[in-house]
């Protein structure tokens, strides 16, 4: 299995069975991610160096407008896509095997967890993993210590309150919070309020 085949398997939402070829390849990808994140997290790096390390980690170009405060953790890295003017604060953990897409202008607070894998519910199949993507729309703000679960889309302009656990899609221009996250209010922009 190569990286393209592995990502295709994940992005089709196919199960990764424990001990399977995809599972073994996942461990290989994890080792590279662990090496790069160790380099990222264990010394000071300029903003340009951080962007370079993130490009190595994701295997994709990172826009010059991207900024991040390490430490940052992931056990894959190759299924993350980052837009322009994105800021990721320190301590974030991205489990990106299922795919993480971050839209332009998104702000991600301290210690946010983005998890794209679920284990199987059946005890005899517990080592099997089910990938599902997380999509973060443009100009989303995710507060500190929030957790976003597999398969969730956060609509453009939405806010996820600090500490929220998001289990379902979030509508555009809304604020959600709590465990599990629920609608708090709709956002009315100043432009629409005049």
PDB file of N, CA, C and O in Angstrom, residues 95 98-99 113-119 130-135 147-153 166-169:
ATOM      1  N   UNK A  95      -6.320  14.279  15.051  1.00  0.00           N
ATOM      2  CA  UNK A  95      -6.318  12.886  14.597  1.00  0.00           C
ATOM      3  C   UNK A  95      -6.972  12.923  13.215  1.00  0.00           C
ATOM      4  O   UNK A  95      -8.181  12.860  13.098  1.00  0.00           O
ATOM      5  N   UNK A  98      -9.223  10.445   9.088  1.00  0.00           N
ATOM      6  CA  UNK A  98     -10.482  10.578   8.374  1.00  0.00           C
ATOM      7  C   UNK A  98     -10.588  11.817   7.518  1.00  0.00           C
ATOM      8  O   UNK A  98     -11.521  11.964   6.734  1.00  0.00           O
ATOM      9  N   UNK A  99      -9.640  12.741   7.665  1.00  0.00           N
ATOM     10  CA  UNK A  99      -9.616  13.975   6.887  1.00  0.00           C
ATOM     11  C   UNK A  99     -10.036  15.178   7.702  1.00  0.00           C
ATOM     12  O   UNK A  99     -11.083  15.170   8.350  1.00  0.00           O
ATOM     13  N   UNK A 113      -9.161  19.480  20.230  1.00  0.00           N
ATOM     14  CA  UNK A 113      -9.003  18.120  19.727  1.00  0.00           C
ATOM     15  C   UNK A 113      -9.937  17.934  18.534  1.00  0.00           C
ATOM     16  O   UNK A 113     -11.146  18.182  18.650  1.00  0.00           O
ATOM     17  N   UNK A 114      -9.371  17.529  17.397  1.00  0.00           N
ATOM     18  CA  UNK A 114     -10.152  17.172  16.214  1.00  0.00           C
ATOM     19  C   UNK A 114      -9.930  15.682  15.985  1.00  0.00           C
ATOM     20  O   UNK A 114      -8.815  15.262  15.663  1.00  0.00           O
ATOM     21  N   UNK A 115     -10.970  14.872  16.189  1.00  0.00           N
ATOM     22  CA  UNK A 115     -10.854  13.410  16.128  1.00  0.00           C
ATOM     23  C   UNK A 115     -11.682  12.874  14.970  1.00  0.00           C
ATOM     24  O   UNK A 115     -12.889  13.084  14.934  1.00  0.00           O
ATOM     25  N   UNK A 116     -11.031  12.161  14.052  1.00  0.00           N
ATOM     26  CA  UNK A 116     -11.738  11.678  12.852  1.00  0.00           C
ATOM     27  C   UNK A 116     -11.854  10.164  12.793  1.00  0.00           C
ATOM     28  O   UNK A 116     -12.224   9.625  11.751  1.00  0.00           O
ATOM     29  N   UNK A 117     -11.535   9.472  13.863  1.00  0.00           N
ATOM     30  CA  UNK A 117     -11.669   8.015  13.905  1.00  0.00           C
ATOM     31  C   UNK A 117     -12.529   7.590  15.081  1.00  0.00           C
ATOM     32  O   UNK A 117     -12.391   8.136  16.186  1.00  0.00           O
ATOM     33  N   UNK A 118     -13.395   6.621  14.851  1.00  0.00           N
ATOM     34  CA  UNK A 118     -14.124   5.936  15.923  1.00  0.00           C
ATOM     35  C   UNK A 118     -13.745   4.467  15.879  1.00  0.00           C
ATOM     36  O   UNK A 118     -13.572   3.898  14.798  1.00  0.00           O
ATOM     37  N   UNK A 119     -13.639   3.854  17.051  1.00  0.00           N
ATOM     38  CA  UNK A 119     -13.455   2.399  17.102  1.00  0.00           C
ATOM     39  C   UNK A 119     -14.815   1.730  16.974  1.00  0.00           C
ATOM     40  O   UNK A 119     -15.854   2.333  17.248  1.00  0.00           O
ATOM     41  N   UNK A 130     -13.221   3.439  12.146  1.00  0.00           N
ATOM     42  CA  UNK A 130     -14.115   3.983  11.127  1.00  0.00           C
ATOM     43  C   UNK A 130     -13.804   5.467  10.936  1.00  0.00           C
ATOM     44  O   UNK A 130     -14.092   6.271  11.828  1.00  0.00           O
ATOM     45  N   UNK A 131     -13.212   5.847   9.789  1.00  0.00           N
ATOM     46  CA  UNK A 131     -12.877   7.249   9.548  1.00  0.00           C
ATOM     47  C   UNK A 131     -14.076   8.061   9.053  1.00  0.00           C
ATOM     48  O   UNK A 131     -14.933   7.549   8.333  1.00  0.00           O
ATOM     49  N   UNK A 132     -14.125   9.312   9.473  1.00  0.00           N
ATOM     50  CA  UNK A 132     -15.127  10.260   8.970  1.00  0.00           C
ATOM     51  C   UNK A 132     -14.522  11.658   9.074  1.00  0.00           C
ATOM     52  O   UNK A 132     -13.914  12.003  10.094  1.00  0.00           O
ATOM     53  N   UNK A 133     -14.672  12.491   8.045  1.00  0.00           N
ATOM     54  CA  UNK A 133     -13.981  13.778   8.000  1.00  0.00           C
ATOM     55  C   UNK A 133     -14.583  14.837   8.913  1.00  0.00           C
ATOM     56  O   UNK A 133     -15.762  14.806   9.250  1.00  0.00           O
ATOM     57  N   UNK A 134     -13.736  15.781   9.266  1.00  0.00           N
ATOM     58  CA  UNK A 134     -14.152  17.022   9.929  1.00  0.00           C
ATOM     59  C   UNK A 134     -13.902  18.148   8.938  1.00  0.00           C
ATOM     60  O   UNK A 134     -12.802  18.260   8.385  1.00  0.00           O
ATOM     61  N   UNK A 135     -14.918  18.963   8.707  1.00  0.00           N
ATOM     62  CA  UNK A 135     -14.804  20.106   7.803  1.00  0.00           C
ATOM     63  C   UNK A 135     -15.101  21.365   8.608  1.00  0.00           C
ATOM     64  O   UNK A 135     -16.172  21.485   9.215  1.00  0.00           O
ATOM     65  N   UNK A 147     -13.715  19.871  21.646  1.00  0.00           N
ATOM     66  CA  UNK A 147     -13.471  18.609  20.972  1.00  0.00           C
ATOM     67  C   UNK A 147     -14.490  18.459  19.853  1.00  0.00           C
ATOM     68  O   UNK A 147     -15.695  18.594  20.089  1.00  0.00           O
ATOM     69  N   UNK A 148     -14.002  18.205  18.650  1.00  0.00           N
ATOM     70  CA  UNK A 148     -14.868  18.000  17.484  1.00  0.00           C
ATOM     71  C   UNK A 148     -14.742  16.529  17.097  1.00  0.00           C
ATOM     72  O   UNK A 148     -13.641  16.028  16.892  1.00  0.00           O
ATOM     73  N   UNK A 149     -15.882  15.844  16.992  1.00  0.00           N
ATOM     74  CA  UNK A 149     -15.894  14.401  16.741  1.00  0.00           C
ATOM     75  C   UNK A 149     -16.024  14.076  15.251  1.00  0.00           C
ATOM     76  O   UNK A 149     -16.336  14.945  14.437  1.00  0.00           O
ATOM     77  N   UNK A 150     -15.776  12.812  14.875  1.00  0.00           N
ATOM     78  CA  UNK A 150     -15.763  12.417  13.466  1.00  0.00           C
ATOM     79  C   UNK A 150     -17.068  12.745  12.735  1.00  0.00           C
ATOM     80  O   UNK A 150     -18.159  12.614  13.292  1.00  0.00           O
ATOM     81  N   UNK A 151     -16.903  13.172  11.480  1.00  0.00           N
ATOM     82  CA  UNK A 151     -18.050  13.399  10.608  1.00  0.00           C
ATOM     83  C   UNK A 151     -18.725  14.741  10.769  1.00  0.00           C
ATOM     84  O   UNK A 151     -19.740  15.000  10.130  1.00  0.00           O
ATOM     85  N   UNK A 152     -18.166  15.633  11.585  1.00  0.00           N
ATOM     86  CA  UNK A 152     -18.801  16.921  11.870  1.00  0.00           C
ATOM     87  C   UNK A 152     -18.342  17.976  10.868  1.00  0.00           C
ATOM     88  O   UNK A 152     -17.155  18.091  10.561  1.00  0.00           O
ATOM     89  N   UNK A 153     -19.302  18.760  10.376  1.00  0.00           N
ATOM     90  CA  UNK A 153     -19.026  19.942   9.566  1.00  0.00           C
ATOM     91  C   UNK A 153     -19.438  21.163  10.372  1.00  0.00           C
ATOM     92  O   UNK A 153     -20.547  21.212  10.911  1.00  0.00           O
ATOM     93  N   UNK A 166     -18.460  18.701  20.249  1.00  0.00           N
ATOM     94  CA  UNK A 166     -19.329  18.827  19.090  1.00  0.00           C
ATOM     95  C   UNK A 166     -19.512  17.456  18.450  1.00  0.00           C
ATOM     96  O   UNK A 166     -18.572  16.871  17.920  1.00  0.00           O
ATOM     97  N   UNK A 167     -20.748  16.961  18.517  1.00  0.00           N
ATOM     98  CA  UNK A 167     -21.066  15.631  18.011  1.00  0.00           C
ATOM     99  C   UNK A 167     -21.874  15.673  16.717  1.00  0.00           C
ATOM    100  O   UNK A 167     -22.046  14.650  16.069  1.00  0.00           O
ATOM    101  N   UNK A 168     -22.415  16.865  16.385  1.00  0.00           N
ATOM    102  CA  UNK A 168     -23.270  17.017  15.199  1.00  0.00           C
ATOM    103  C   UNK A 168     -22.863  18.269  14.447  1.00  0.00           C
ATOM    104  O   UNK A 168     -22.243  19.175  15.006  1.00  0.00           O
ATOM    105  N   UNK A 169     -23.272  18.345  13.178  1.00  0.00           N
ATOM    106  CA  UNK A 169     -22.960  19.508  12.353  1.00  0.00           C
ATOM    107  C   UNK A 169     -23.424  20.794  13.017  1.00  0.00           C
ATOM    108  O   UNK A 169     -24.445  20.825  13.721  1.00  0.00           O
TER     109      UNK A 169
END
